[in-house]
């Protein structure tokens, strides 16, 4: 279950020497076709890294032949020299693979504000090109890790169609938002051997990302480098039903997003904050996200404290439709706030398990949304105060 | 320098027994007039505590004769019983002082979601009424403390007018936003012996609060109980120039806001984030606040790490007018980011002092604004994960 699960893709992960640890730090994924259709979603941060500017250009014609990813350096806030380094990296990939540089996407992750060591990147690209393999997905997933403790991969396979043909979707990811500290960034590469045109890929990807990666909000910090890239090889010759394809893609994205939260740096709890009975899905998302961004709430969960007052205080800062006297809040199934006031005993709530569920009932409609986040821990503060000094 | 510095006010602070520590926990401030004009600013949190609902009603006619404040319980999310408890408290103050309950403002601070122990509050009100004194300001300031380590007071005196009469403004405050944990809340009482009508008080107060308390953003969490109350006794018979009065009021508010940040729980740095050369004051405030709310930036400052990449990553999430390639950032006077890229060496930045200045130059206009915040520390996580369990 990786980016090489779908037919038509090869991948590699090698050690270019960017990381002091000597761990693998450069990955390459190539689409052998016949289709080269691709779609991507990039960070909305206006301070975007050089590889974001480059890859946006590459995606503008909906074709990607290969993507090269490095950990150990974000290449963000690095000016014209940084952009030139991204360009040279893409050219090197193109030379090695006999393709056009304008069809090579580039992703980087690491410390902001430092130039990449090109004397290590370029030999690394050569090594990765030589190592490309049909079973290289796992090596690629390992090479994009920064402070991730485990590689993150997922795959999904469709039921056979009328001709007995199944297609699959595979993916890899690293880093939860900017939780993985200056080694910032969420990078995701997803592949499929179904034959899907660029425009349909784009619609499916945006649908899937909206309800998965965009609802994983570990620490509210948006990276300069976030990229989710989807590539279709069409190698199995299946032209999928797009509703089915989108459902499969959403499942892969959801698994990867859940894996990011589960491995978020310093976290001791994974928290699913679901807002129910909202007037609109937008309201439900806004309310869940406001709680996900409350340091007081997140610190309370770290302390195994079912502090529903901090949930209500966050809900109250939003413009969602609700009556404060009709709010109900449950934590791990215990309704500790009823009609905006005191409910069942907080002593009934067991917060020792890593997974925590918070349900906020707005009593204002029938829409709902879940945001995943983490608790605020000593380890988070430690990791994020110490990494670059 | 306290709420009893201006003539026409008496105050008291007593121990009602709400705090396990046995420290003073109930304060009373009375305006002996001749004027009883008052204005207030309340939390914009839609989940507002019972005393907020009550005091909004009291202020609706612009007259406040007295304010009673308790620490040791927020009386928030306490339903009809909580509102009734606030009402009964105001009635008790009115009975003791021979005034109308509808002219008695009430403020509470402490844990959300617990009923106040009225068997302690009511005798506490009796004791406070008996203890009212012209030099009682310091005792009142001590009685509203929660996790504050020092009482916060400030005063300002005008130059004599043509008749040789000076007037003064005095204030007390507790708690920085919701930084002081479930013992939430910023409560501020400001007094003046100048004669100012309600409407002018209101304008001056909103002007002063906008650039002081509203720009102290310790942890981004908005309390259910925040109150800033301004009362005028007119006891010295001075009708001030309102520009001068507003300047004096702003100075008192700024000193109190600075004191709140300096005593924010768990903090090891006070950080002034100034955005310069913005297209509008709104842009400058939005940019500074985005950085003030970045956990990654705040954790870096805790680690004495001048991480300008995290400043730019926050600036990039805003809709302010700027060109990413023209951003300059200085930390403690060292311009470590120039034109959106690498500037002077980060090793030149000394982050050991408690006070930190961050200057973000948007190169887009001539407006500016400063937001004060704190770093994100182990002590913050500890205090906010442990207090109620």
XYZ file of C-alpha atoms in Angstrom:
778
model
C 0.000 0.000 0.000
C 2.068 2.869 -1.322
C 2.502 5.204 -4.283
C 3.746 2.185 -6.258
C 0.668 0.085 -5.512
C -1.073 1.458 -8.644
C 0.438 0.198 -11.884
C 2.510 2.585 -13.977
C 4.587 4.160 -11.207
C 8.145 3.695 -9.968
C 9.675 5.338 -6.910
C 12.882 5.618 -4.931
C 14.178 7.070 -1.685
C 17.887 7.760 -1.123
C 20.276 9.552 1.220
C 21.551 12.738 -0.365
C 23.164 13.925 2.862
C 20.836 16.830 3.711
C 20.017 15.447 7.151
C 22.641 15.389 9.874
C 21.203 12.019 10.916
C 22.241 10.367 7.660
C 18.674 9.143 7.127
C 17.166 9.055 3.605
C 16.186 12.554 2.508
C 15.420 12.558 -1.202
C 12.512 10.816 -2.938
C 11.505 10.493 -6.558
C 8.228 9.226 -8.042
C 7.834 8.774 -11.803
C 4.652 8.191 -13.773
C 5.371 5.785 -16.666
C 1.931 6.404 -18.141
C 0.376 6.045 -20.606
C -1.507 8.989 -19.013
C 0.395 11.801 -17.325
C -2.666 13.659 -15.985
C -2.209 15.317 -12.604
C -3.841 17.748 -10.195
C -2.548 19.399 -7.051
C -3.549 21.532 -4.102
C -0.954 23.910 -2.668
C -0.672 25.952 0.508
C -2.721 29.144 0.528
C 0.076 30.835 2.479
C 1.089 33.987 0.584
C 4.648 33.471 1.750
C 5.048 30.376 -0.421
C 8.288 28.460 -0.862
C 10.239 28.356 -4.121
C 9.104 24.783 -4.960
C 5.456 25.923 -4.604
C 5.982 28.665 -7.175
C 7.735 26.186 -9.472
C 5.201 23.362 -9.089
C 2.229 25.679 -9.648
C 3.761 26.439 -13.045
C 4.351 22.746 -13.752
C 0.721 21.896 -12.924
C -0.685 24.692 -15.085
C -0.964 22.330 -18.088
C -2.287 19.422 -15.991
C 0.678 17.167 -16.773
C 3.265 15.811 -14.345
C 5.772 13.129 -15.369
C 7.668 12.989 -12.084
C 7.932 14.574 -8.671
C 11.114 14.992 -6.651
C 10.836 15.627 -2.911
C 13.518 16.513 -0.394
C 13.405 16.669 3.382
C 16.118 18.588 5.275
C 15.385 22.052 3.845
C 12.167 23.942 2.954
C 13.709 26.281 0.382
C 11.275 28.959 1.624
C 12.152 32.675 1.967
C 15.257 32.036 -0.080
C 14.735 34.602 -2.841
C 15.795 34.252 -6.489
C 18.634 31.878 -5.567
C 16.099 29.550 -3.944
C 13.888 29.533 -7.050
C 16.902 28.904 -9.242
C 17.838 25.920 -7.056
C 14.366 24.432 -7.531
C 14.647 24.968 -11.288
C 18.078 23.314 -11.430
C 16.754 20.354 -9.412
C 13.898 19.856 -11.881
C 16.328 20.119 -14.809
C 18.527 17.471 -13.234
C 15.563 15.121 -12.807
C 14.566 15.772 -16.421
C 18.082 15.017 -17.690
C 18.273 11.792 -15.730
C 14.867 10.555 -16.897
C 14.764 11.928 -20.411
C 11.699 14.076 -19.803
C 10.987 17.805 -19.779
C 11.810 19.878 -16.664
C 8.473 21.629 -17.052
C 6.794 18.289 -16.254
C 8.752 17.754 -13.012
C 7.061 18.887 -9.787
C 9.286 19.709 -6.796
C 8.467 19.521 -3.075
C 10.697 20.541 -0.169
C 10.358 20.406 3.608
C 12.651 21.540 6.381
C 13.917 24.765 7.954
C 12.707 28.039 6.413
C 15.265 30.637 5.376
C 18.274 28.535 4.403
C 19.573 27.704 0.923
C 19.590 24.054 -0.122
C 23.026 22.425 -0.477
C 22.876 21.822 -4.222
C 26.178 19.920 -4.137
C 24.266 17.234 -2.252
C 20.877 17.551 -3.988
C 22.135 16.941 -7.527
C 24.084 13.731 -6.807
C 21.066 12.665 -4.751
C 18.833 13.054 -7.803
C 21.210 10.871 -9.826
C 21.152 8.201 -7.124
C 17.351 8.324 -6.874
C 16.908 8.036 -10.645
C 19.154 4.997 -10.675
C 17.197 3.422 -7.793
C 13.695 3.845 -9.252
C 11.745 0.617 -8.804
C 8.203 -0.715 -9.114
C 8.350 -1.530 -5.397
C 10.069 1.720 -4.385
C 7.057 3.288 -2.671
C 8.129 2.431 0.867
C 11.620 3.839 0.330
C 10.135 7.080 -1.020
C 7.771 7.373 1.965
C 10.715 6.982 4.345
C 12.823 9.606 2.561
C 10.256 12.400 3.002
C 10.051 11.977 6.788
C 11.282 14.822 8.971
C 10.288 14.539 12.608
C 7.725 11.905 11.636
C 8.342 8.770 13.675
C 6.732 6.423 11.145
C 6.241 6.582 7.370
C 2.647 7.211 6.312
C 1.163 5.219 3.434
C -2.306 4.179 2.351
C -3.967 2.453 -0.574
C -7.429 1.564 -1.834
C -8.564 -0.787 -4.597
C -11.848 -0.604 -6.459
C -14.199 -3.505 -7.044
C -13.741 -5.034 -10.528
C -15.710 -3.343 -13.262
C -17.784 -5.145 -15.914
C -14.576 -6.184 -17.699
C -13.115 -7.567 -14.463
C -10.634 -4.697 -14.188
C -9.868 -3.078 -10.806
C -7.955 0.142 -10.345
C -6.177 1.361 -7.255
C -5.159 4.558 -5.488
C -2.013 4.772 -3.359
C -0.486 7.562 -1.325
C 2.257 8.703 1.001
C 2.432 11.680 3.384
C 4.669 13.388 5.909
C 4.258 15.949 8.647
C 1.105 17.335 10.268
C 0.602 20.941 9.175
C 3.417 22.849 10.748
C 3.383 20.622 13.811
C 6.463 18.863 12.628
C 8.416 21.979 13.523
C 10.430 24.192 11.152
C 10.813 20.884 9.476
C 7.453 22.170 8.522
C 4.905 21.098 6.075
C 2.519 18.476 4.929
C 3.656 16.794 1.693
C 1.374 14.216 0.083
C 1.771 12.298 -3.174
C -1.123 10.151 -4.405
C -1.086 7.917 -7.464
C -3.727 6.013 -9.393
C -3.683 3.651 -12.328
C -7.206 4.591 -13.299
C -7.481 6.722 -16.422
C -8.813 10.103 -15.292
C -8.422 13.406 -17.122
C -6.852 16.380 -15.390
C -10.065 18.295 -14.846
C -11.853 15.359 -13.225
C -8.774 14.612 -11.115
C -8.803 18.202 -9.908
C -12.472 18.108 -8.903
C -12.040 14.786 -7.090
C -8.884 15.962 -5.319
C -10.450 19.196 -4.069
C -13.512 17.299 -2.842
C -11.353 14.783 -0.976
C -8.908 17.323 0.496
C -11.698 19.572 1.751
C -13.032 16.939 4.131
C -9.721 15.274 5.073
C -6.427 17.191 5.077
C -8.184 20.533 5.466
C -9.857 19.195 8.620
C -6.647 18.017 10.259
C -5.585 21.064 12.263
C -2.862 20.050 14.609
C -1.595 23.457 15.719
C -3.304 26.046 13.560
C -0.063 26.924 11.781
C -0.057 26.922 7.980
C 3.130 25.933 6.224
C 4.823 27.715 3.339
C 5.294 24.385 1.515
C 2.104 22.267 1.819
C 1.438 20.221 -1.305
C -0.987 17.428 -2.176
C -0.202 16.008 -5.625
C -2.366 13.426 -7.441
C -1.042 11.649 -10.537
C -2.906 9.271 -12.864
C -1.063 6.736 -15.037
C -4.098 5.127 -16.620
C -2.027 1.935 -16.709
C -4.922 -0.431 -16.074
C -7.118 1.112 -18.706
C -10.084 1.579 -16.367
C -12.202 4.680 -16.800
C -13.731 4.917 -13.330
C -17.083 6.136 -12.162
C -16.058 9.453 -10.641
C -18.296 9.127 -7.584
C -16.619 5.811 -6.781
C -13.171 7.234 -7.559
C -13.764 10.242 -5.316
C -14.934 7.986 -2.497
C -11.795 5.863 -2.803
C -9.584 8.934 -3.012
C -11.286 10.406 0.054
C -10.650 7.166 1.935
C -6.946 7.284 1.084
C -6.735 10.964 2.057
C -8.613 10.333 5.321
C -6.256 7.505 6.271
C -3.209 9.644 5.552
C -4.666 12.634 7.433
C -5.478 10.413 10.412
C -1.909 9.075 10.317
C -0.549 12.634 10.357
C -2.558 13.467 13.488
C -1.562 10.187 15.134
C 2.106 11.073 14.630
C 1.878 14.807 15.349
C 4.938 15.882 17.179
C 4.748 15.972 20.938
C 1.075 15.015 21.032
C -0.339 12.622 23.618
C -3.986 12.732 22.468
C -5.689 12.702 19.051
C -8.904 14.679 19.349
C -11.900 14.418 16.996
C -14.063 17.502 17.483
C -17.440 16.970 15.845
C -20.062 19.690 15.657
C -23.553 18.280 15.156
C -26.929 19.720 14.241
C -25.430 22.897 12.808
C -27.254 25.268 10.505
C -24.645 24.612 7.780
C -21.542 22.520 7.201
C -19.581 25.783 7.250
C -20.906 26.578 10.734
C -20.045 23.085 11.940
C -16.500 23.389 10.616
C -16.003 26.896 12.067
C -17.167 25.785 15.516
C -15.037 22.621 15.546
C -12.003 24.543 14.345
C -12.403 27.252 16.992
C -12.165 24.580 19.686
C -9.269 22.885 17.878
C -7.353 26.170 18.080
C -7.920 26.867 21.777
C -4.636 26.423 23.613
C -6.544 26.313 26.889
C -8.742 23.438 25.711
C -5.777 21.584 24.209
C -3.733 21.956 27.399
C -6.695 20.716 29.462
C -6.928 17.538 27.355
C -3.196 17.002 27.886
C -4.009 17.092 31.615
C -6.887 14.588 31.126
C -9.241 17.377 32.212
C -12.702 17.298 30.482
C -12.928 21.097 30.684
C -16.195 21.812 28.859
C -16.131 25.466 29.948
C -13.210 25.985 27.588
C -15.190 24.311 24.790
C -18.098 26.712 25.313
C -15.782 29.706 25.602
C -14.387 28.817 22.158
C -17.782 28.147 20.593
C -18.872 31.571 21.853
C -16.215 33.335 19.789
C -17.762 32.137 16.499
C -20.569 33.577 14.398
C -22.283 30.210 13.917
C -26.049 29.975 14.400
C -26.807 28.770 17.940
C -28.539 29.701 21.184
C -26.015 29.591 24.079
C -28.725 28.130 26.319
C -29.255 25.160 24.013
C -25.653 23.989 23.637
C -24.850 20.396 24.578
C -21.309 19.051 24.824
C -20.193 15.442 25.251
C -16.621 14.296 25.808
C -15.930 10.604 25.231
C -19.661 9.952 25.327
C -20.453 11.710 28.612
C -22.793 14.686 28.243
C -21.046 17.021 30.684
C -22.749 20.195 29.390
C -26.508 20.265 28.930
C -28.464 23.313 27.686
C -25.424 25.555 28.082
C -24.973 24.608 31.728
C -23.820 21.869 34.001
C -24.608 18.317 32.823
C -23.381 14.896 33.923
C -20.439 14.624 36.285
C -17.028 15.333 34.793
C -15.700 12.479 36.906
C -17.432 10.053 34.521
C -15.136 11.071 31.639
C -12.136 8.808 31.051
C -9.466 10.746 29.145
C -6.651 8.244 29.505
C -7.029 6.723 25.973
C -5.112 8.537 23.247
C -8.210 9.063 21.100
C -10.678 11.648 22.390
C -14.082 12.490 20.928
C -15.770 15.828 21.557
C -19.328 16.317 20.303
C -20.862 19.784 20.242
C -24.589 19.870 19.529
C -25.656 23.303 18.255
C -29.368 22.393 18.034
C -29.619 24.639 14.985
C -29.959 22.334 11.980
C -28.732 19.017 10.610
C -25.221 19.697 9.263
C -22.057 18.340 10.839
C -18.258 18.362 10.463
C -15.285 16.888 12.296
C -11.918 18.566 12.835
C -9.018 16.433 14.054
C -6.438 18.020 16.311
C -3.960 17.196 19.056
C -3.423 18.234 22.653
C -0.929 20.910 23.711
C 1.863 19.209 25.590
C 5.225 19.825 27.187
C 6.749 17.837 24.339
C 5.198 20.189 21.746
C 6.725 23.190 23.471
C 10.055 21.410 23.827
C 10.300 20.279 20.210
C 9.250 23.630 18.839
C 11.444 25.744 21.062
C 14.599 23.745 20.558
C 14.844 22.398 17.052
C 16.779 25.111 15.285
C 18.991 26.341 18.076
C -2.248 54.950 42.487
C -5.456 52.951 42.608
C -9.192 53.170 42.079
C -9.341 55.334 45.234
C -6.768 57.824 43.961
C -9.536 59.928 42.350
C -11.742 61.726 44.881
C -15.273 60.433 45.444
C -14.529 56.714 45.597
C -14.209 54.226 48.423
C -13.163 50.586 48.088
C -12.609 47.409 50.061
C -11.235 43.901 49.592
C -12.145 41.077 51.967
C -11.947 37.309 52.346
C -15.339 35.721 51.702
C -13.911 32.213 51.681
C -14.309 31.407 47.977
C -10.619 30.596 47.543
C -9.143 27.489 49.113
C -6.037 29.573 49.818
C -7.902 31.871 52.214
C -6.698 34.903 50.257
C -9.009 37.929 49.768
C -11.605 37.173 47.105
C -14.319 39.833 47.189
C -13.917 43.506 46.277
C -16.306 46.435 46.351
C -15.896 49.900 44.828
C -18.463 52.631 45.470
C -18.847 55.951 43.698
C -19.924 58.634 46.236
C -20.557 61.126 43.448
C -21.860 63.697 42.884
C -21.824 62.157 39.386
C -22.582 58.479 38.865
C -21.815 58.396 35.135
C -20.259 55.187 33.886
C -19.330 53.293 30.716
C -18.156 49.753 30.153
C -16.809 47.359 27.555
C -17.728 43.690 27.893
C -16.489 40.473 26.321
C -17.784 39.862 22.809
C -17.949 36.144 23.614
C -21.487 34.939 22.874
C -21.209 32.493 25.735
C -21.211 35.287 28.298
C -21.282 34.767 32.053
C -24.279 35.678 34.228
C -22.588 38.833 35.625
C -22.022 40.046 32.048
C -25.740 39.754 31.273
C -26.567 41.536 34.535
C -23.996 44.329 34.199
C -24.991 45.057 30.598
C -28.460 45.798 31.956
C -27.052 47.956 34.742
C -25.001 49.996 32.281
C -27.911 50.542 29.922
C -28.848 53.817 31.633
C -25.206 54.941 31.964
C -25.305 54.979 35.768
C -23.281 52.818 38.150
C -23.185 53.501 41.892
C -21.039 50.540 42.876
C -19.349 47.442 41.509
C -18.837 44.186 43.354
C -16.214 41.749 42.101
C -15.448 38.214 43.170
C -12.567 35.924 42.339
C -12.888 32.184 42.962
C -15.790 31.497 40.562
C -16.734 32.798 37.088
C -20.474 32.162 37.356
C -20.407 31.293 33.631
C -22.497 28.508 32.013
C -24.527 28.324 35.209
C -28.011 28.845 33.769
C -30.929 30.612 35.462
C -29.567 29.775 38.921
C -26.317 31.566 38.063
C -28.152 34.674 36.898
C -30.278 34.630 40.035
C -27.116 34.456 42.135
C -25.759 37.555 40.418
C -29.058 39.337 40.994
C -29.093 38.393 44.682
C -25.500 39.606 45.055
C -26.394 42.997 43.580
C -29.473 43.210 45.846
C -27.299 42.496 48.854
C -24.842 45.271 47.877
C -27.775 47.629 47.376
C -29.229 46.805 50.793
C -25.912 47.335 52.519
C -25.238 50.665 50.807
C -28.761 52.076 50.552
C -28.704 52.237 46.781
C -30.648 50.550 43.967
C -29.622 47.054 42.812
C -30.060 48.214 39.220
C -27.095 50.552 39.768
C -24.772 47.796 41.020
C -22.461 46.197 38.455
C -21.180 42.676 39.146
C -17.952 41.009 37.940
C -16.847 37.422 38.539
C -13.737 35.424 37.676
C -12.796 31.814 38.287
C -13.751 28.356 37.048
C -16.512 28.118 34.423
C -19.489 25.820 35.063
C -19.793 25.882 38.846
C -22.376 27.682 40.977
C -21.099 30.353 43.373
C -21.332 29.508 47.101
C -23.863 32.192 48.020
C -23.563 31.329 51.707
C -20.075 32.785 51.487
C -20.721 35.574 48.967
C -23.464 37.326 50.951
C -21.575 37.592 54.277
C -18.589 38.671 52.168
C -20.609 41.556 50.749
C -21.549 42.638 54.298
C -17.923 42.570 55.365
C -16.823 44.500 52.277
C -19.483 47.172 52.780
C -18.312 47.615 56.373
C -14.694 47.895 55.253
C -15.164 50.531 52.522
C -12.463 53.184 52.865
C -11.027 56.134 50.968
C -7.713 54.297 50.903
C -9.223 50.889 50.096
C -8.013 50.685 46.480
C -5.042 48.436 47.196
C -7.167 45.979 49.180
C -9.692 45.806 46.314
C -6.928 45.211 43.754
C -5.592 42.328 45.860
C -9.026 40.722 46.260
C -9.624 40.348 42.501
C -6.368 38.431 41.903
C -6.612 34.821 40.749
C -3.356 33.372 39.480
C -1.948 36.883 39.236
C 1.273 37.065 41.221
C 1.052 40.833 41.844
C -1.867 43.271 42.051
C -2.119 45.630 39.078
C -2.865 49.307 39.635
C -2.201 52.519 37.747
C -3.083 56.199 38.016
C -2.652 59.428 36.095
C -3.184 63.050 37.129
C -3.895 65.931 34.794
C -2.084 69.253 34.791
C -4.033 71.933 36.724
C -6.629 73.758 34.672
C -7.176 77.554 34.620
C -8.757 77.360 38.064
C -5.835 75.371 39.459
C -7.880 72.173 39.598
C -6.371 68.799 38.623
C -8.336 65.636 38.087
C -7.104 62.063 38.162
C -7.813 58.642 36.726
C -7.079 55.447 38.656
C -7.470 51.780 37.810
C -7.012 48.182 38.830
C -6.904 44.998 36.768
C -6.504 41.243 37.036
C -5.701 38.391 34.655
C -4.441 38.444 31.087
C -7.238 37.363 28.747
C -7.818 33.733 29.499
C -4.157 33.158 30.235
C -4.841 32.991 33.910
C -6.452 29.609 33.361
C -10.078 28.677 34.108
C -9.525 31.324 36.685
C -10.097 33.141 33.463
C -10.781 36.651 32.594
C -9.595 40.202 32.485
C -11.450 42.426 34.960
C -10.654 46.142 35.005
C -12.191 48.950 37.074
C -11.189 52.539 36.317
C -12.306 55.600 38.257
C -12.043 59.336 37.680
C -13.001 62.405 39.686
C -13.380 64.456 36.531
C -16.963 65.282 35.598
C -17.670 63.470 32.336
C -21.071 62.505 30.992
C -21.830 58.901 30.108
C -21.666 59.336 26.357
C -18.267 61.020 26.438
C -16.998 58.414 28.893
C -18.107 55.719 26.498
C -16.310 57.250 23.521
C -13.114 57.784 25.522
C -13.223 54.259 26.954
C -13.693 52.593 23.561
C -10.864 54.675 22.100
C -8.542 53.726 24.943
C -9.477 50.031 25.069
C -9.072 49.632 21.318
C -5.351 50.417 21.409
C -4.521 48.911 24.822
C -6.464 45.954 26.244
C -7.625 44.858 22.807
C -3.974 44.658 21.734
C -2.848 42.521 24.649
C -3.290 38.998 23.274
C -1.581 36.601 25.587
C -3.002 33.309 24.329
C -5.724 34.141 21.823
C -8.450 32.853 24.144
C -11.401 35.125 24.862
C -13.021 34.900 28.262
C -16.716 34.651 29.032
C -16.343 37.347 31.727
C -14.083 40.166 30.460
C -15.180 43.560 31.723
C -13.629 47.036 31.663
C -15.718 49.459 33.759
C -15.111 53.227 33.943
C -16.859 55.333 36.617
C -16.823 59.120 37.006
C -17.552 60.784 40.363
C -17.083 64.388 39.239
C -15.859 65.021 42.778
C -13.259 67.635 41.844
C -15.638 69.589 39.659
C -13.309 69.605 36.646
C -14.865 69.342 33.200
C -11.915 68.021 31.246
C -10.840 68.550 27.694
C -11.799 65.187 26.238
C -8.659 64.816 24.129
C -6.568 65.245 27.273
C -8.874 62.946 29.255
C -8.690 60.243 26.584
C -4.900 60.500 26.514
C -4.748 60.090 30.287
C -7.227 57.224 30.201
C -5.242 55.532 27.435
C -2.087 55.858 29.524
C -3.771 54.190 32.511
C -5.171 51.413 30.291
C -1.792 50.899 28.612
C -0.034 50.563 31.970
C -2.594 48.037 33.183
C -2.468 46.082 29.917
C 1.331 46.011 30.070
C 1.105 44.775 33.677
C -1.258 41.973 32.584
C 1.218 40.784 29.943
C 4.124 41.061 32.402
C 2.280 38.771 34.817
C 0.766 36.373 32.272
C 0.793 32.918 33.664
C 3.714 30.737 32.764
C 5.284 33.336 30.457
C 9.022 33.922 30.302
C 9.005 36.638 27.623
C 6.798 39.677 26.946
C 6.713 40.218 23.187
C 5.797 43.488 21.449
C 4.966 42.702 17.821
C 4.867 45.914 15.809
C 3.829 46.002 12.179
C 5.146 49.086 10.399
C 4.468 50.760 7.070
C 1.156 48.978 6.601
C -1.529 50.089 4.169
C -3.940 50.583 7.112
C -3.986 50.330 10.890
C -6.326 47.351 10.441
C -3.730 45.582 8.289
C -1.016 46.320 10.844
C -3.129 44.914 13.663
C -4.131 41.798 11.685
C -0.503 41.019 10.808
C 0.788 41.551 14.350
C -2.042 39.458 15.793
C -1.422 36.589 13.366
C 2.144 36.331 14.650
C 0.967 36.703 18.259
C -1.254 33.658 17.750
C 1.384 31.372 16.216
C 2.227 28.646 18.698
C 5.318 27.840 16.668
C 6.623 31.413 16.901
C 5.748 31.654 20.598
C 7.503 28.360 21.384
C 10.573 29.524 19.439
C 10.808 32.697 21.549
C 10.578 30.545 24.684
C 13.632 28.730 23.314
C 15.422 32.075 22.657
C 15.279 31.221 18.954
C 14.870 34.267 16.619
C 12.906 32.151 14.142
C 11.904 34.711 11.498
C 10.657 31.966 9.151
C 7.769 31.423 11.545
C 7.057 35.166 11.519
C 6.833 35.170 7.722
C 4.748 31.988 7.667
C 2.216 33.760 9.924
C 2.247 37.015 7.965
C 1.557 34.972 4.831
C -1.748 33.700 6.224
C -3.226 37.231 6.351
C -4.971 39.286 3.685
C -2.976 42.437 4.460
C -1.494 44.426 1.581
C 2.150 43.417 1.071
C 4.589 41.944 -1.431
C 6.267 38.830 0.043
C 9.539 39.867 -1.585
C 9.574 43.212 0.223
C 9.012 42.030 3.792
C 11.603 43.020 6.390
C 11.658 41.597 9.913
C 13.770 42.721 12.860
C 13.948 40.977 16.233
C 15.442 42.978 19.078
C 16.843 45.434 16.556
C 18.591 42.939 14.284
C 17.194 42.830 10.738
C 17.312 39.081 10.250
C 14.928 39.040 7.271
C 15.476 41.436 4.373
C 13.279 41.591 1.245
C 11.530 38.371 2.191
C 14.793 36.452 2.436
C 17.850 35.954 4.578
C 19.148 39.105 6.330
C 21.655 39.644 9.108
C 22.901 36.701 11.132
C 20.467 35.269 13.646
C 23.403 34.834 15.998
C 23.370 38.612 16.552
C 19.943 38.462 18.262
C 20.021 38.353 22.063
C 16.736 36.884 23.324
C 17.734 36.465 26.954
C 15.962 39.632 28.209
C 12.302 39.157 29.128
C 11.108 41.919 26.782
C 11.276 41.112 23.068
C 10.527 43.466 20.178
C 9.544 42.178 16.759
C 9.196 44.686 13.917
C 7.558 43.651 10.653
C 7.916 46.168 7.835
C 5.225 45.614 5.178
C 6.526 48.394 2.875
C 2.930 49.107 1.882
C 1.985 52.407 3.575
C 2.511 54.363 6.763
C 0.163 52.782 9.337
C 1.355 50.781 12.328
C 0.077 48.818 15.326
C 1.577 46.846 18.194
C 0.177 43.662 19.721
C 1.615 42.477 23.024
C 1.806 38.761 23.673
C 3.777 36.162 25.598
C 5.847 33.124 24.733
C 4.505 29.557 24.870
C 6.237 27.786 27.716
C 6.262 24.577 29.696
C 4.795 26.523 32.597
C 1.821 27.645 30.460
C 1.042 24.047 29.522
C 1.500 22.926 33.112
C -0.746 25.595 34.657
C -3.456 25.133 32.082
C -3.490 21.361 32.115
C -3.533 20.936 35.851
C -5.559 23.636 37.532
C -8.999 22.094 37.706
C -8.161 18.430 38.091
